[in-house]
């Protein structure tokens, strides 16, 4: 097996570990004596629902509705309805479907089961404003929060208190039914109260906190929002509330679990895996320079790991676009790595989005080999120039080293692996 | 000992490992039967010469001349002359001193010893154009090379072939005397032919290579330079030449050795040291985001190392200045780290330049503690705003957490250590 094959297999293992067809069946609860209602939202929602249907006993009742992103459906399912809606900016399709989900879980008994399927993107797809508040109100607040530089925890606190379904309200609506939530996490720490703003998870933040956030960042809310945040009935369900007595949540896939799966593939092939982090952030080309420095240090000083080894990391980098080229953050990362490594003879790498789409192109990512720069030069491509034009896609497409998988229907963020071979 | 004390002690150990007063005496050759002439150049040259004088037998002849950067002298020495000159742009003071060094080593015998003391900055300080070429010619070529994006090896190839003293020529002039070169390295890989363009080290590049570099990057050289590069007499001494028969070179201090010294201090205190790299590059605040991701992964997943541990790295980051604030790359790194870590309760850090001067301020660097952000806020300082203004110095000075050592008279680049405490 070549180094490049190994890197492809590691990526495949990372995706498989988060694939609904694999991780959902392993965590399905047994059928209840009563009805089972499947609900949920996220980029993996349709694939998760399909996995439920495929493994649910044909003679036990199953129905429901899940919301996924436009283009992330899997074709009509026999028993669970799949609605597609807009992400990252919510739209009416998502709002109406969220309202129907709230209705579906009402009137259930202790003998019934609500199976809630949550994945990344669920927050936008499950956007149902609290009574008296419009989607436009919520959007205005959201935009102001994004501009303010507020922390994601502060933003979620406000969102939960303006929603009819988030912050544990879906679980409250489903009581006294048993609620089992299966989560594919794409956030650092895998906190279920953060992913999709935790529709079935108790909220530890308060109305008071939400008002403080708006005040702290100088955000003037529309009158309806101000009135809502002063109404004690708008408080979210809290830990210990009766609503959560029959609730349980399982994180069935996560960035870290996928990195671990890839690490096992490396280990089996005789390469020491080193997981540097599941939530590495930063400008893609700069992250690449740092990773290049660490990889070269492995090659030269056998630190932080002796070759043969693989440096593995996850998380989302960012690209500040300055050029006219094409490509997502993984191609940009890999092109930056190519420039920083200057054709290092022992180092290979892969960088791909686990959702199968790097940015807005048709590739998941790309591969870097020791001869990448040289092969590009023979085609008249200078890596440094292409990086200056943010043209990672064009660069790797021209030399034939894109990794193309198509949408994987799951998402545990990016996957990067840098292989340092034993000195020749 | 507190975490912050440990980090300060680690930095002190890194500096001590590269301090001429410690590393020079350990590598001094015994006095020859004849004369000893000390020459050299670099930011540590004066301190290295002082260390030689302090340990040289009083009854054995010792004389010489070394060139250091303005402000890096150590007061007049009894036996070795110290000249200060300009860095990084060469000036006439350096040129004249370099010419005198060439004269000093001529006419020696096999019984004599030339002790050559090389450290970072030596290339600019030891700038003596080959006969027929002016300093202005060399400066013009240098500027064109810097603009071209040529690799440092390509630049050094040209520089060596335009110099009267670099690329082994100093050794050739000193033959048949024994030449011992002691090097304090500030470059990745510690290649003595790279540091100060290797005045006593055989050159493997050729006149042909030098002409190719200029052609490849479309650099049109002044006529005198073109003529020089076509003159066979302008070729540099090569490996195996008789000139190097009595030459030896020792790297007596390096970034890696200093990181290892700091690692030992951490280990003795019960913290697992992890050296990530001795040549980490990148935009300081972005490097900080990556390091924050790795440190948080240690705290959460015990990877790449289980706490209590310290992530150690060296190399030079860069700062793209956009604001009006003050501060060098280490303060910027640490401020970026503060923002990225958001007051993580288990993580402390230090970042300092081993030369004792972070940029152009009076501090070596600064310290980061879990309560840094909170203490700053009570003084009205928002870390994110200060980072946007590139005001690392102002931030850490205001909260009283600068590390001030004064010039250390050595340089093995930056020192960064991020301590992850055992979970409380």
Tab-separated table of N, CA and C in Angstrom, chain A residues 53-171:
chain	number	residue	atom	x	y	z
A	53	UNK	N	-35.015	3.665	9.476
A	53	UNK	CA	-36.013	2.843	8.752
A	53	UNK	C	-35.457	1.479	8.376
A	54	UNK	N	-34.197	1.493	7.916
A	54	UNK	CA	-33.597	0.238	7.442
A	54	UNK	C	-33.469	-0.783	8.564
A	55	UNK	N	-33.388	-0.321	9.821
A	55	UNK	CA	-33.161	-1.244	10.940
A	55	UNK	C	-34.349	-1.361	11.876
A	56	UNK	N	-35.471	-0.686	11.560
A	56	UNK	CA	-36.616	-0.738	12.465
A	56	UNK	C	-37.492	-1.926	12.097
A	57	UNK	N	-37.939	-2.680	13.071
A	57	UNK	CA	-38.782	-3.839	12.755
A	57	UNK	C	-39.974	-3.421	11.899
A	58	UNK	N	-40.221	-4.177	10.819
A	58	UNK	CA	-41.274	-3.796	9.868
A	58	UNK	C	-42.656	-3.837	10.511
A	59	UNK	N	-42.796	-4.646	11.582
A	59	UNK	CA	-44.127	-4.809	12.178
A	59	UNK	C	-44.381	-3.848	13.346
A	60	UNK	N	-43.457	-2.893	13.560
A	60	UNK	CA	-43.671	-1.928	14.660
A	60	UNK	C	-43.898	-0.548	14.069
A	61	UNK	N	-44.845	0.196	14.665
A	61	UNK	CA	-45.205	1.492	14.081
A	61	UNK	C	-44.025	2.477	14.078
A	62	UNK	N	-43.874	3.194	12.978
A	62	UNK	CA	-42.801	4.181	12.845
A	62	UNK	C	-43.288	5.268	11.914
A	63	UNK	N	-43.193	6.514	12.356
A	63	UNK	CA	-43.545	7.643	11.485
A	63	UNK	C	-42.700	8.831	11.916
A	64	UNK	N	-42.853	9.943	11.234
A	64	UNK	CA	-42.087	11.107	11.664
A	64	UNK	C	-41.729	12.052	10.544
A	65	UNK	N	-40.935	13.024	10.908
A	65	UNK	CA	-40.562	14.104	9.989
A	65	UNK	C	-39.189	14.642	10.393
A	66	UNK	N	-38.274	14.684	9.430
A	66	UNK	CA	-36.972	15.304	9.703
A	66	UNK	C	-36.694	16.378	8.647
A	67	UNK	N	-35.870	17.333	9.033
A	67	UNK	CA	-35.549	18.464	8.152
A	67	UNK	C	-34.065	18.401	7.801
A	68	UNK	N	-33.751	18.429	6.512
A	68	UNK	CA	-32.343	18.487	6.130
A	68	UNK	C	-32.131	19.646	5.164
A	69	UNK	N	-30.884	19.852	4.822
A	69	UNK	CA	-30.530	20.970	3.947
A	69	UNK	C	-30.919	20.623	2.512
A	70	UNK	N	-31.249	21.662	1.735
A	70	UNK	CA	-31.526	21.436	0.309
A	70	UNK	C	-30.399	20.618	-0.301
A	71	UNK	N	-30.766	19.551	-1.018
A	71	UNK	CA	-29.760	18.726	-1.687
A	71	UNK	C	-29.209	17.617	-0.830
A	72	UNK	N	-29.595	17.558	0.469
A	72	UNK	CA	-29.071	16.528	1.359
A	72	UNK	C	-30.095	15.428	1.634
A	73	UNK	N	-31.192	15.410	0.851
A	73	UNK	CA	-32.169	14.337	0.990
A	73	UNK	C	-31.613	13.045	0.406
A	74	UNK	N	-32.330	11.955	0.646
A	74	UNK	CA	-31.865	10.647	0.151
A	74	UNK	C	-32.962	9.955	-0.640
A	75	UNK	N	-33.871	10.750	-1.194
A	75	UNK	CA	-35.014	10.132	-1.868
A	75	UNK	C	-36.099	9.866	-0.837
A	76	UNK	N	-37.373	9.750	-1.260
A	76	UNK	CA	-38.471	9.564	-0.305
A	76	UNK	C	-38.284	8.274	0.491
A	77	UNK	N	-38.584	8.362	1.775
A	77	UNK	CA	-38.517	7.173	2.634
A	77	UNK	C	-39.932	6.657	2.833
A	78	UNK	N	-40.111	5.342	2.996
A	78	UNK	CA	-41.462	4.784	3.134
A	78	UNK	C	-42.220	5.329	4.340
A	79	UNK	N	-41.536	5.544	5.473
A	79	UNK	CA	-42.300	5.842	6.685
A	79	UNK	C	-42.001	7.214	7.304
A	80	UNK	N	-40.843	7.747	7.070
A	80	UNK	CA	-40.493	9.041	7.669
A	80	UNK	C	-40.429	10.098	6.566
A	81	UNK	N	-41.138	11.213	6.787
A	81	UNK	CA	-41.122	12.303	5.808
A	81	UNK	C	-39.819	13.098	5.934
A	82	UNK	N	-39.245	13.465	4.792
A	82	UNK	CA	-38.036	14.292	4.798
A	82	UNK	C	-38.348	15.622	4.121
A	83	UNK	N	-38.148	16.712	4.827
A	83	UNK	CA	-38.352	18.052	4.272
A	83	UNK	C	-36.989	18.701	4.079
A	84	UNK	N	-36.784	19.348	2.944
A	84	UNK	CA	-35.537	20.086	2.739
A	84	UNK	C	-35.781	21.573	2.970
A	85	UNK	N	-34.793	22.220	3.573
A	85	UNK	CA	-34.947	23.644	3.909
A	85	UNK	C	-33.594	24.342	3.793
A	86	UNK	N	-33.596	25.633	4.103
A	86	UNK	CA	-32.420	26.463	3.833
A	86	UNK	C	-31.429	26.479	5.004
A	87	UNK	N	-30.143	26.470	4.656
A	87	UNK	CA	-29.055	26.578	5.620
A	87	UNK	C	-27.920	27.338	4.947
A	88	UNK	N	-27.249	28.265	5.583
A	88	UNK	CA	-27.338	28.609	7.009
A	88	UNK	C	-28.393	29.644	7.355
A	89	UNK	N	-29.024	30.312	6.371
A	89	UNK	CA	-30.079	31.278	6.697
A	89	UNK	C	-31.420	30.552	6.656
A	90	UNK	N	-32.164	30.530	7.769
A	90	UNK	CA	-33.430	29.795	7.832
A	90	UNK	C	-34.431	30.315	6.804
A	91	UNK	N	-35.354	29.455	6.386
A	91	UNK	CA	-36.431	29.922	5.494
A	91	UNK	C	-37.775	29.361	5.964
A	92	UNK	N	-38.825	29.727	5.220
A	92	UNK	CA	-40.185	29.357	5.632
A	92	UNK	C	-40.383	27.840	5.607
A	93	UNK	N	-39.719	27.154	4.680
A	93	UNK	CA	-39.866	25.695	4.610
A	93	UNK	C	-39.415	25.064	5.924
A	94	UNK	N	-38.302	25.529	6.447
A	94	UNK	CA	-37.803	25.011	7.714
A	94	UNK	C	-38.721	25.378	8.865
A	95	UNK	N	-39.212	26.612	8.836
A	95	UNK	CA	-40.088	27.085	9.916
A	95	UNK	C	-41.363	26.249	9.970
A	96	UNK	N	-41.972	26.034	8.795
A	96	UNK	CA	-43.221	25.252	8.775
A	96	UNK	C	-42.986	23.810	9.217
A	97	UNK	N	-41.877	23.231	8.777
A	97	UNK	CA	-41.583	21.848	9.156
A	97	UNK	C	-41.324	21.759	10.659
A	98	UNK	N	-40.645	22.754	11.205
A	98	UNK	CA	-40.383	22.744	12.655
A	98	UNK	C	-41.691	22.806	13.432
A	99	UNK	N	-42.631	23.617	12.938
A	99	UNK	CA	-43.937	23.704	13.607
A	99	UNK	C	-44.650	22.353	13.556
A	100	UNK	N	-44.548	21.676	12.423
A	100	UNK	CA	-45.190	20.363	12.307
A	100	UNK	C	-44.522	19.342	13.233
A	101	UNK	N	-43.220	19.456	13.409
A	101	UNK	CA	-42.516	18.546	14.329
A	101	UNK	C	-43.048	18.719	15.747
A	102	UNK	N	-43.247	19.994	16.149
A	102	UNK	CA	-43.780	20.250	17.493
A	102	UNK	C	-45.158	19.603	17.665
A	103	UNK	N	-45.983	19.680	16.596
A	103	UNK	CA	-47.318	19.066	16.674
A	103	UNK	C	-47.231	17.538	16.755
A	104	UNK	N	-46.302	16.963	15.985
A	104	UNK	CA	-46.180	15.501	15.913
A	104	UNK	C	-45.889	14.862	17.270
A	105	UNK	N	-45.134	15.574	18.114
A	105	UNK	CA	-44.728	14.957	19.391
A	105	UNK	C	-45.728	15.237	20.506
A	106	UNK	N	-46.798	15.976	20.193
A	106	UNK	CA	-47.758	16.261	21.253
A	106	UNK	C	-48.792	15.150	21.378
A	107	UNK	N	-49.276	14.975	22.604
A	107	UNK	CA	-50.308	13.967	22.837
A	107	UNK	C	-49.764	12.557	22.955
A	108	UNK	N	-48.501	12.387	23.090
A	108	UNK	CA	-47.927	11.044	23.258
A	108	UNK	C	-48.036	10.603	24.719
A	109	UNK	N	-47.832	9.310	24.939
A	109	UNK	CA	-47.919	8.773	26.295
A	109	UNK	C	-46.564	8.203	26.720
A	110	UNK	N	-46.537	7.726	27.940
A	110	UNK	CA	-45.300	7.133	28.461
A	110	UNK	C	-44.893	5.881	27.690
A	111	UNK	N	-45.810	5.310	26.975
A	111	UNK	CA	-45.491	4.097	26.203
A	111	UNK	C	-44.893	4.413	24.834
A	112	UNK	N	-44.874	5.695	24.478
A	112	UNK	CA	-44.389	6.089	23.158
A	112	UNK	C	-42.931	6.536	23.228
A	113	UNK	N	-42.291	6.530	22.030
A	113	UNK	CA	-40.878	6.922	21.929
A	113	UNK	C	-40.722	8.016	20.879
A	114	UNK	N	-40.032	9.062	21.252
A	114	UNK	CA	-39.621	10.071	20.268
A	114	UNK	C	-38.126	9.867	20.013
A	115	UNK	N	-37.795	9.638	18.752
A	115	UNK	CA	-36.400	9.450	18.376
A	115	UNK	C	-35.967	10.730	17.662
A	116	UNK	N	-35.068	11.455	18.289
A	116	UNK	CA	-34.679	12.770	17.758
A	116	UNK	C	-33.288	12.667	17.132
A	117	UNK	N	-33.178	12.993	15.844
A	117	UNK	CA	-31.931	12.805	15.085
A	117	UNK	C	-31.303	14.175	14.800
A	118	UNK	N	-30.211	14.467	15.468
A	118	UNK	CA	-29.625	15.814	15.404
A	118	UNK	C	-28.232	15.755	14.768
A	119	UNK	N	-27.983	16.702	13.858
A	119	UNK	CA	-26.639	16.818	13.292
A	119	UNK	C	-26.360	18.282	12.970
A	120	UNK	N	-25.114	18.542	12.540
A	120	UNK	CA	-24.705	19.916	12.277
A	120	UNK	C	-25.637	20.609	11.294
A	121	UNK	N	-25.878	21.877	11.514
A	121	UNK	CA	-26.786	22.631	10.667
A	121	UNK	C	-28.201	22.632	11.197
A	122	UNK	N	-28.447	21.819	12.235
A	122	UNK	CA	-29.798	21.689	12.777
A	122	UNK	C	-30.362	22.980	13.334
A	123	UNK	N	-29.486	23.864	13.790
A	123	UNK	CA	-29.972	25.095	14.411
A	123	UNK	C	-30.722	25.958	13.401
A	124	UNK	N	-30.145	26.122	12.212
A	124	UNK	CA	-30.810	26.943	11.189
A	124	UNK	C	-32.026	26.236	10.617
A	125	UNK	N	-31.939	24.914	10.510
A	125	UNK	CA	-33.016	24.156	9.863
A	125	UNK	C	-34.231	24.013	10.771
A	126	UNK	N	-34.011	24.172	12.070
A	126	UNK	CA	-35.085	23.973	13.058
A	126	UNK	C	-35.423	25.328	13.684
A	127	UNK	N	-35.648	26.326	12.829
A	127	UNK	CA	-35.838	27.686	13.328
A	127	UNK	C	-37.317	28.010	13.435
A	128	UNK	N	-37.855	27.887	14.643
A	128	UNK	CA	-39.265	28.210	14.875
A	128	UNK	C	-39.347	29.291	15.951
A	129	UNK	N	-39.693	30.513	15.555
A	129	UNK	CA	-39.729	31.594	16.549
A	129	UNK	C	-40.812	31.346	17.603
A	130	UNK	N	-40.555	31.851	18.797
A	130	UNK	CA	-41.552	31.764	19.864
A	130	UNK	C	-42.785	32.568	19.450
A	131	UNK	N	-43.957	32.241	20.047
A	131	UNK	CA	-45.197	32.953	19.681
A	131	UNK	C	-45.018	34.468	19.845
A	132	UNK	N	-45.481	35.228	18.850
A	132	UNK	CA	-45.393	36.691	18.921
A	132	UNK	C	-44.135	37.236	18.279
A	133	UNK	N	-43.157	36.353	17.964
A	133	UNK	CA	-41.919	36.793	17.340
A	133	UNK	C	-41.882	36.288	15.901
A	134	UNK	N	-41.407	37.116	14.989
A	134	UNK	CA	-41.352	36.695	13.585
A	134	UNK	C	-39.959	36.170	13.253
A	135	UNK	N	-39.900	35.411	12.144
A	135	UNK	CA	-38.610	34.931	11.678
A	135	UNK	C	-37.702	36.127	11.378
A	136	UNK	N	-38.298	37.204	10.865
A	136	UNK	CA	-37.510	38.407	10.560
A	136	UNK	C	-36.896	38.990	11.838
A	137	UNK	N	-37.674	38.989	12.940
A	137	UNK	CA	-37.124	39.465	14.224
A	137	UNK	C	-35.891	38.640	14.610
A	138	UNK	N	-36.061	37.311	14.526
A	138	UNK	CA	-34.958	36.421	14.922
A	138	UNK	C	-33.739	36.640	14.034
A	139	UNK	N	-34.009	36.814	12.733
A	139	UNK	CA	-32.894	37.014	11.814
A	139	UNK	C	-32.150	38.313	12.119
A	140	UNK	N	-32.900	39.359	12.468
A	140	UNK	CA	-32.269	40.642	12.772
A	140	UNK	C	-31.368	40.511	14.000
A	141	UNK	N	-31.878	39.838	15.022
A	141	UNK	CA	-31.097	39.633	16.240
A	141	UNK	C	-29.849	38.799	15.932
A	142	UNK	N	-30.047	37.764	15.117
A	142	UNK	CA	-28.941	36.883	14.743
A	142	UNK	C	-27.821	37.653	14.042
A	143	UNK	N	-28.219	38.491	13.097
A	143	UNK	CA	-27.223	39.275	12.369
A	143	UNK	C	-26.467	40.197	13.321
A	144	UNK	N	-27.202	40.846	14.232
A	144	UNK	CA	-26.561	41.760	15.172
A	144	UNK	C	-25.591	41.000	16.079
A	145	UNK	N	-25.991	39.795	16.497
A	145	UNK	CA	-25.113	38.999	17.361
A	145	UNK	C	-23.843	38.600	16.607
A	146	UNK	N	-24.005	38.199	15.345
A	146	UNK	CA	-22.843	37.783	14.555
A	146	UNK	C	-21.871	38.957	14.394
A	147	UNK	N	-22.421	40.141	14.145
A	147	UNK	CA	-21.565	41.326	13.982
A	147	UNK	C	-20.871	41.706	15.279
A	148	UNK	N	-21.504	41.409	16.421
A	148	UNK	CA	-21.009	41.898	17.710
A	148	UNK	C	-19.751	41.186	18.172
A	149	UNK	N	-19.460	40.014	17.588
A	149	UNK	CA	-18.326	39.235	18.084
A	149	UNK	C	-18.681	38.456	19.340
A	150	UNK	N	-19.964	38.332	19.632
A	150	UNK	CA	-20.386	37.574	20.814
A	150	UNK	C	-19.967	36.110	20.672
A	151	UNK	N	-19.697	35.480	21.806
A	151	UNK	CA	-19.306	34.075	21.824
A	151	UNK	C	-20.510	33.208	21.457
A	152	UNK	N	-20.230	32.022	20.894
A	152	UNK	CA	-21.307	31.134	20.468
A	152	UNK	C	-22.244	30.798	21.636
A	153	UNK	N	-21.699	30.720	22.866
A	153	UNK	CA	-22.554	30.406	24.012
A	153	UNK	C	-23.535	31.541	24.277
A	154	UNK	N	-23.065	32.770	24.101
A	154	UNK	CA	-23.953	33.924	24.284
A	154	UNK	C	-25.035	33.929	23.197
A	155	UNK	N	-24.620	33.635	21.955
A	155	UNK	CA	-25.594	33.629	20.857
A	155	UNK	C	-26.641	32.549	21.079
A	156	UNK	N	-26.190	31.365	21.497
A	156	UNK	CA	-27.139	30.277	21.723
A	156	UNK	C	-28.105	30.606	22.854
A	157	UNK	N	-27.622	31.290	23.868
A	157	UNK	CA	-28.481	31.674	24.995
A	157	UNK	C	-29.655	32.509	24.492
A	158	UNK	N	-29.361	33.498	23.641
A	158	UNK	CA	-30.428	34.345	23.099
A	158	UNK	C	-31.336	33.531	22.176
A	159	UNK	N	-30.726	32.748	21.278
A	159	UNK	CA	-31.518	31.956	20.337
A	159	UNK	C	-32.502	31.042	21.048
A	160	UNK	N	-32.005	30.381	22.094
A	160	UNK	CA	-32.881	29.438	22.805
A	160	UNK	C	-34.080	30.143	23.423
A	161	UNK	N	-33.865	31.393	23.872
A	161	UNK	CA	-34.961	32.103	24.533
A	161	UNK	C	-35.894	32.797	23.551
A	162	UNK	N	-35.580	32.747	22.257
A	162	UNK	CA	-36.483	33.310	21.240
A	162	UNK	C	-37.122	32.202	20.414
A	163	UNK	N	-36.897	30.941	20.799
A	163	UNK	CA	-37.362	29.816	19.980
A	163	UNK	C	-38.523	29.094	20.655
A	164	UNK	N	-39.367	28.494	19.821
A	164	UNK	CA	-40.471	27.686	20.337
A	164	UNK	C	-40.084	26.223	20.459
A	165	UNK	N	-38.857	25.869	19.995
A	165	UNK	CA	-38.536	24.446	19.902
A	165	UNK	C	-37.159	24.116	20.482
A	166	UNK	N	-36.262	25.127	20.548
A	166	UNK	CA	-34.902	24.868	21.018
A	166	UNK	C	-34.806	24.912	22.535
A	167	UNK	N	-33.597	24.709	23.034
A	167	UNK	CA	-33.342	24.859	24.462
A	167	UNK	C	-34.198	23.926	25.306
A	168	UNK	N	-34.492	22.731	24.809
A	168	UNK	CA	-35.230	21.746	25.604
A	168	UNK	C	-36.735	21.751	25.372
A	169	UNK	N	-37.227	22.732	24.571
A	169	UNK	CA	-38.691	22.850	24.420
A	169	UNK	C	-39.301	21.689	23.649
A	170	UNK	N	-38.542	21.099	22.726
A	170	UNK	CA	-39.067	19.944	21.994
A	170	UNK	C	-39.295	18.780	22.961
A	171	UNK	N	-38.362	18.579	23.878
A	171	UNK	CA	-38.528	17.511	24.878
A	171	UNK	C	-39.727	17.795	25.763
